[in-house]
Short mmCIF file of N, CA and C in Angstrom, two decimals:
data_model
loop_
_atom_site.label_atom_id
_atom_site.label_comp_id
_atom_site.label_asym_id
_atom_site.label_seq_id
_atom_site.Cartn_x
_atom_site.Cartn_y
_atom_site.Cartn_z
N MET A 1008 0.20 6.63 -4.66
CA MET A 1008 -0.89 5.68 -4.75
C MET A 1008 -1.51 5.55 -3.38
N LEU A 1009 -2.77 5.63 -3.31
CA LEU A 1009 -3.50 5.50 -2.05
C LEU A 1009 -4.67 4.56 -2.27
N THR A 1010 -4.79 3.59 -1.41
CA THR A 1010 -5.96 2.72 -1.44
C THR A 1010 -6.47 2.62 -0.02
N GLN A 1011 -7.75 2.84 0.19
CA GLN A 1011 -8.30 2.73 1.53
C GLN A 1011 -9.71 2.20 1.48
N LYS A 1012 -10.10 1.44 2.50
CA LYS A 1012 -11.49 1.01 2.62
C LYS A 1012 -12.29 2.23 3.03
N ASP A 1013 -13.37 2.52 2.31
CA ASP A 1013 -14.10 3.74 2.65
C ASP A 1013 -15.59 3.65 2.38
N GLY A 1014 -16.12 2.46 2.22
CA GLY A 1014 -17.55 2.32 2.03
C GLY A 1014 -18.01 2.40 0.59
N HIS A 1015 -17.13 2.70 -0.35
CA HIS A 1015 -17.51 2.67 -1.75
C HIS A 1015 -17.85 1.23 -2.13
N PRO A 1016 -18.61 1.02 -3.20
CA PRO A 1016 -19.01 -0.34 -3.57
C PRO A 1016 -17.84 -1.31 -3.67
N ALA A 1017 -16.69 -0.89 -4.17
CA ALA A 1017 -15.54 -1.77 -4.29
C ALA A 1017 -14.74 -1.80 -2.99
N GLY A 1018 -15.13 -0.98 -2.01
CA GLY A 1018 -14.44 -0.96 -0.72
C GLY A 1018 -13.10 -0.28 -0.76
N GLU A 1019 -12.82 0.51 -1.79
CA GLU A 1019 -11.53 1.16 -1.86
C GLU A 1019 -11.59 2.41 -2.72
N THR A 1020 -10.63 3.27 -2.50
CA THR A 1020 -10.41 4.43 -3.35
C THR A 1020 -8.98 4.35 -3.82
N THR A 1021 -8.75 4.55 -5.09
CA THR A 1021 -7.40 4.42 -5.63
C THR A 1021 -7.06 5.66 -6.43
N VAL A 1022 -5.90 6.23 -6.16
CA VAL A 1022 -5.37 7.33 -6.92
C VAL A 1022 -4.10 6.81 -7.58
N ARG A 1023 -4.03 6.87 -8.89
CA ARG A 1023 -2.87 6.32 -9.60
C ARG A 1023 -1.92 7.42 -10.05
N ARG A 1024 -0.64 7.15 -9.89
CA ARG A 1024 0.41 8.06 -10.33
C ARG A 1024 1.53 7.26 -10.96
N THR A 1025 2.33 7.92 -11.74
CA THR A 1025 3.50 7.28 -12.33
C THR A 1025 4.69 7.49 -11.42
N ALA A 1026 5.43 6.40 -11.14
CA ALA A 1026 6.64 6.49 -10.33
C ALA A 1026 7.75 7.10 -11.17
N ARG A 1027 8.69 7.74 -10.50
CA ARG A 1027 9.86 8.30 -11.18
C ARG A 1027 11.00 7.30 -11.10
N ALA A 1028 11.59 6.96 -12.22
CA ALA A 1028 12.72 6.04 -12.24
C ALA A 1028 13.86 6.61 -11.41
N GLY A 1029 14.50 5.77 -10.62
CA GLY A 1029 15.63 6.18 -9.80
C GLY A 1029 15.26 6.77 -8.45
N GLN A 1030 14.00 7.08 -8.23
CA GLN A 1030 13.52 7.67 -6.97
C GLN A 1030 13.35 6.56 -5.93
N GLN A 1031 13.80 6.81 -4.69
CA GLN A 1031 13.58 5.86 -3.60
C GLN A 1031 12.17 6.06 -3.03
N TYR A 1032 11.43 4.97 -2.88
CA TYR A 1032 10.06 5.03 -2.38
C TYR A 1032 9.91 4.23 -1.10
N GLY A 1033 8.88 4.62 -0.34
CA GLY A 1033 8.52 3.88 0.87
C GLY A 1033 7.01 3.75 0.92
N VAL A 1034 6.54 2.87 1.79
CA VAL A 1034 5.10 2.71 1.97
C VAL A 1034 4.78 2.99 3.43
N GLN A 1035 3.83 3.89 3.64
CA GLN A 1035 3.30 4.19 4.97
C GLN A 1035 1.93 3.55 5.04
N ALA A 1036 1.69 2.77 6.09
CA ALA A 1036 0.43 2.04 6.17
C ALA A 1036 0.01 1.83 7.62
N ALA A 1037 -1.28 1.61 7.81
CA ALA A 1037 -1.83 1.28 9.12
C ALA A 1037 -3.19 0.64 8.92
N CYS A 1038 -3.62 -0.13 9.92
CA CYS A 1038 -4.96 -0.69 9.91
C CYS A 1038 -5.39 -0.96 11.35
N THR A 1039 -6.68 -1.12 11.54
CA THR A 1039 -7.21 -1.45 12.86
C THR A 1039 -8.08 -2.69 12.74
N SER A 1040 -8.13 -3.45 13.84
CA SER A 1040 -8.95 -4.65 13.88
C SER A 1040 -9.26 -5.00 15.33
N ALA A 1041 -10.43 -5.59 15.56
CA ALA A 1041 -10.78 -6.07 16.89
C ALA A 1041 -10.11 -7.40 17.20
N THR A 1042 -9.56 -8.06 16.17
CA THR A 1042 -8.90 -9.35 16.35
C THR A 1042 -7.42 -9.14 16.65
N SER A 1043 -6.99 -9.57 17.81
CA SER A 1043 -5.59 -9.45 18.21
C SER A 1043 -4.70 -10.23 17.25
N GLY A 1044 -3.60 -9.62 16.84
CA GLY A 1044 -2.65 -10.28 15.96
C GLY A 1044 -2.97 -10.20 14.48
N ARG A 1045 -4.07 -9.57 14.10
CA ARG A 1045 -4.44 -9.45 12.69
C ARG A 1045 -3.39 -8.62 11.96
N THR A 1046 -3.02 -9.04 10.76
CA THR A 1046 -2.10 -8.30 9.91
C THR A 1046 -2.66 -8.26 8.49
N LEU A 1047 -2.23 -7.28 7.73
CA LEU A 1047 -2.50 -7.20 6.30
C LEU A 1047 -1.16 -7.10 5.59
N THR A 1048 -1.15 -7.45 4.33
CA THR A 1048 0.05 -7.32 3.52
C THR A 1048 -0.17 -6.24 2.48
N VAL A 1049 0.77 -5.32 2.38
CA VAL A 1049 0.75 -4.30 1.33
C VAL A 1049 1.54 -4.85 0.16
N GLU A 1050 0.94 -4.86 -1.02
CA GLU A 1050 1.62 -5.30 -2.23
C GLU A 1050 1.69 -4.14 -3.21
N VAL A 1051 2.89 -3.86 -3.70
CA VAL A 1051 3.11 -2.84 -4.73
C VAL A 1051 3.30 -3.57 -6.05
N ARG A 1052 2.47 -3.24 -7.03
CA ARG A 1052 2.53 -3.90 -8.34
C ARG A 1052 2.56 -2.87 -9.45
N SER A 1053 2.97 -3.33 -10.61
CA SER A 1053 2.94 -2.47 -11.79
C SER A 1053 1.49 -2.23 -12.18
N GLY A 1054 1.18 -1.01 -12.58
CA GLY A 1054 -0.15 -0.68 -13.06
C GLY A 1054 -0.21 -0.63 -14.58
N ARG A 1055 0.89 -1.02 -15.23
CA ARG A 1055 0.98 -1.00 -16.68
C ARG A 1055 0.09 -2.10 -17.26
N ALA A 1056 -0.64 -1.80 -18.31
CA ALA A 1056 -1.50 -2.80 -18.96
C ALA A 1056 -0.66 -3.98 -19.41
N GLY A 1057 -1.11 -5.18 -19.09
CA GLY A 1057 -0.41 -6.39 -19.48
C GLY A 1057 0.75 -6.78 -18.58
N ALA A 1058 1.01 -6.00 -17.54
CA ALA A 1058 2.12 -6.31 -16.63
C ALA A 1058 1.79 -7.52 -15.76
N SER A 1059 2.80 -8.13 -15.22
CA SER A 1059 2.64 -9.28 -14.33
C SER A 1059 1.89 -8.86 -13.07
N ASP A 1060 1.16 -9.80 -12.48
CA ASP A 1060 0.48 -9.55 -11.20
C ASP A 1060 1.42 -9.77 -10.02
N ASP A 1061 2.66 -10.19 -10.29
CA ASP A 1061 3.61 -10.42 -9.20
C ASP A 1061 3.97 -9.10 -8.54
N PRO A 1062 4.03 -9.07 -7.21
CA PRO A 1062 4.38 -7.83 -6.52
C PRO A 1062 5.82 -7.40 -6.80
N ILE A 1063 6.02 -6.10 -6.90
CA ILE A 1063 7.35 -5.52 -7.00
C ILE A 1063 7.96 -5.45 -5.60
N ALA A 1064 7.10 -5.19 -4.61
CA ALA A 1064 7.53 -5.09 -3.22
C ALA A 1064 6.35 -5.45 -2.33
N THR A 1065 6.63 -5.94 -1.12
CA THR A 1065 5.58 -6.25 -0.14
C THR A 1065 6.03 -5.79 1.24
N ALA A 1066 5.06 -5.56 2.10
CA ALA A 1066 5.32 -5.23 3.50
C ALA A 1066 4.14 -5.70 4.33
N GLU A 1067 4.41 -6.27 5.48
CA GLU A 1067 3.34 -6.71 6.38
C GLU A 1067 3.10 -5.62 7.42
N ILE A 1068 1.81 -5.35 7.69
CA ILE A 1068 1.47 -4.33 8.68
C ILE A 1068 0.55 -4.93 9.74
N PRO A 1069 0.81 -4.60 11.01
CA PRO A 1069 -0.06 -5.06 12.08
C PRO A 1069 -1.32 -4.19 12.12
N CYS A 1070 -2.46 -4.79 12.38
CA CYS A 1070 -3.72 -4.04 12.46
C CYS A 1070 -4.01 -3.63 13.90
N ASP A 1071 -3.04 -2.93 14.48
CA ASP A 1071 -3.17 -2.46 15.85
C ASP A 1071 -3.23 -0.93 15.93
N GLY A 1072 -3.41 -0.29 14.79
CA GLY A 1072 -3.49 1.17 14.74
C GLY A 1072 -2.14 1.85 14.63
N THR A 1073 -1.05 1.09 14.68
CA THR A 1073 0.29 1.65 14.58
C THR A 1073 0.61 1.98 13.13
N VAL A 1074 1.11 3.19 12.89
CA VAL A 1074 1.55 3.57 11.56
C VAL A 1074 2.94 3.00 11.34
N THR A 1075 3.12 2.26 10.25
CA THR A 1075 4.42 1.70 9.91
C THR A 1075 4.90 2.30 8.60
N VAL A 1076 6.21 2.43 8.47
CA VAL A 1076 6.82 2.92 7.24
C VAL A 1076 7.91 1.93 6.86
N ASN A 1077 7.85 1.43 5.63
CA ASN A 1077 8.84 0.50 5.11
C ASN A 1077 9.40 1.04 3.80
N VAL A 1078 10.71 0.98 3.64
CA VAL A 1078 11.34 1.39 2.38
C VAL A 1078 11.14 0.26 1.37
N VAL A 1079 10.68 0.61 0.17
CA VAL A 1079 10.52 -0.39 -0.88
C VAL A 1079 11.56 -0.22 -1.98
N GLY A 1080 12.36 0.83 -1.92
CA GLY A 1080 13.43 1.04 -2.90
C GLY A 1080 12.95 1.76 -4.14
N THR A 1081 13.67 1.54 -5.23
CA THR A 1081 13.29 2.20 -6.49
C THR A 1081 12.18 1.40 -7.16
N LEU A 1082 11.40 2.09 -7.95
CA LEU A 1082 10.30 1.46 -8.69
C LEU A 1082 10.47 1.77 -10.17
N PRO A 1083 9.89 0.96 -11.03
CA PRO A 1083 9.96 1.27 -12.47
C PRO A 1083 9.28 2.60 -12.75
N GLY A 1084 9.75 3.33 -13.72
CA GLY A 1084 9.18 4.62 -14.10
C GLY A 1084 7.88 4.44 -14.87
N GLU A 1085 6.89 3.91 -14.20
CA GLU A 1085 5.58 3.63 -14.79
C GLU A 1085 4.51 3.72 -13.71
N GLN A 1086 3.28 3.55 -14.09
CA GLN A 1086 2.18 3.56 -13.13
C GLN A 1086 2.32 2.39 -12.17
N ILE A 1087 2.11 2.65 -10.89
CA ILE A 1087 2.16 1.60 -9.88
C ILE A 1087 0.84 1.57 -9.12
N VAL A 1088 0.55 0.41 -8.52
CA VAL A 1088 -0.70 0.21 -7.80
C VAL A 1088 -0.35 -0.44 -6.46
N VAL A 1089 -1.07 -0.04 -5.41
CA VAL A 1089 -0.88 -0.61 -4.08
C VAL A 1089 -2.14 -1.35 -3.68
N TYR A 1090 -1.97 -2.59 -3.23
CA TYR A 1090 -3.09 -3.41 -2.79
C TYR A 1090 -2.90 -3.78 -1.32
N LEU A 1091 -4.00 -3.82 -0.57
CA LEU A 1091 -4.01 -4.35 0.79
C LEU A 1091 -4.58 -5.75 0.70
N GLN A 1092 -3.79 -6.75 1.06
CA GLN A 1092 -4.18 -8.15 0.94
C GLN A 1092 -4.35 -8.77 2.33
N GLY A 1093 -5.20 -9.75 2.43
CA GLY A 1093 -5.43 -10.47 3.68
C GLY A 1093 -6.89 -10.42 4.08
N ASP A 1094 -7.20 -11.09 5.16
CA ASP A 1094 -8.57 -11.15 5.67
C ASP A 1094 -8.96 -9.80 6.25
N GLN A 1095 -9.85 -9.10 5.58
CA GLN A 1095 -10.28 -7.77 6.02
C GLN A 1095 -11.69 -7.79 6.60
N SER A 1096 -12.18 -8.96 6.98
CA SER A 1096 -13.55 -9.09 7.46
C SER A 1096 -13.81 -8.30 8.73
N ASP A 1097 -12.81 -8.11 9.57
CA ASP A 1097 -13.02 -7.31 10.79
C ASP A 1097 -12.03 -6.15 10.86
N VAL A 1098 -11.69 -5.60 9.69
CA VAL A 1098 -10.79 -4.45 9.60
C VAL A 1098 -11.62 -3.25 9.17
N PRO A 1099 -12.05 -2.41 10.14
CA PRO A 1099 -12.91 -1.29 9.78
C PRO A 1099 -12.17 -0.14 9.09
N SER A 1100 -10.85 -0.06 9.27
CA SER A 1100 -10.10 0.99 8.59
C SER A 1100 -8.69 0.51 8.27
N ALA A 1101 -8.22 0.92 7.10
CA ALA A 1101 -6.88 0.58 6.66
C ALA A 1101 -6.48 1.54 5.55
N TYR A 1102 -5.20 1.81 5.46
CA TYR A 1102 -4.70 2.62 4.35
C TYR A 1102 -3.26 2.26 4.06
N ALA A 1103 -2.83 2.55 2.85
CA ALA A 1103 -1.44 2.41 2.44
C ALA A 1103 -1.13 3.50 1.44
N ILE A 1104 -0.04 4.17 1.66
CA ILE A 1104 0.40 5.25 0.78
C ILE A 1104 1.82 4.94 0.33
N ILE A 1105 2.08 5.04 -0.94
CA ILE A 1105 3.45 4.92 -1.44
C ILE A 1105 3.88 6.31 -1.87
N ALA A 1106 5.07 6.70 -1.42
CA ALA A 1106 5.56 8.06 -1.68
C ALA A 1106 7.08 8.06 -1.63
N PRO A 1107 7.71 9.11 -2.16
CA PRO A 1107 9.16 9.22 -2.03
C PRO A 1107 9.55 9.15 -0.55
N THR A 1108 10.62 8.43 -0.25
CA THR A 1108 11.04 8.25 1.14
C THR A 1108 11.29 9.58 1.84
N SER A 1109 11.74 10.59 1.09
CA SER A 1109 12.03 11.89 1.69
C SER A 1109 10.78 12.58 2.23
N SER A 1110 9.59 12.16 1.78
CA SER A 1110 8.35 12.79 2.23
C SER A 1110 7.64 12.00 3.32
N LEU A 1111 8.20 10.84 3.71
CA LEU A 1111 7.58 10.00 4.73
C LEU A 1111 8.33 10.12 6.06
N PRO A 1112 7.63 9.92 7.19
CA PRO A 1112 8.32 9.94 8.48
C PRO A 1112 9.23 8.71 8.59
N ALA A 1113 10.11 8.71 9.58
CA ALA A 1113 10.99 7.56 9.80
C ALA A 1113 10.16 6.33 10.07
N GLY A 1114 10.62 5.19 9.61
CA GLY A 1114 9.87 3.94 9.75
C GLY A 1114 9.94 3.34 11.12
N LYS A 1115 8.95 2.49 11.39
CA LYS A 1115 8.91 1.74 12.65
C LYS A 1115 9.61 0.43 12.44
#
C-alpha cells in the first residue's frame, strides 16, 4: 500500500493490495515540513467493505526528512489501506509504504 501527496485532486495516490495472513509487515515512511517538530501519524486500516475505521496499527513519523521504519506485525489476510493523518498544511512531501519486513531496511 502506498499513499503519497502528489498534486492529484484528492492529494494522494493509493495502490491497494491484499495482505498475506501470517506475514510480518512493517511501514516505511517519511515527510518534510518547514515547521520544526511537525509529525504525522501513519494509520493502517482494513480496506474490506464494511470494516471498522479503527486502525490495526499506527506509527508516528517526524517530518524532518528522516526515513523511519516501524514493525506493525501480522495483518489480516485482506485488503489493507494506509493513511497519513495530521496537519499537512505545510507538508510538501510525505509517503508511507507497508511491505513485508524482509523487504524493508532496518528501522530507525
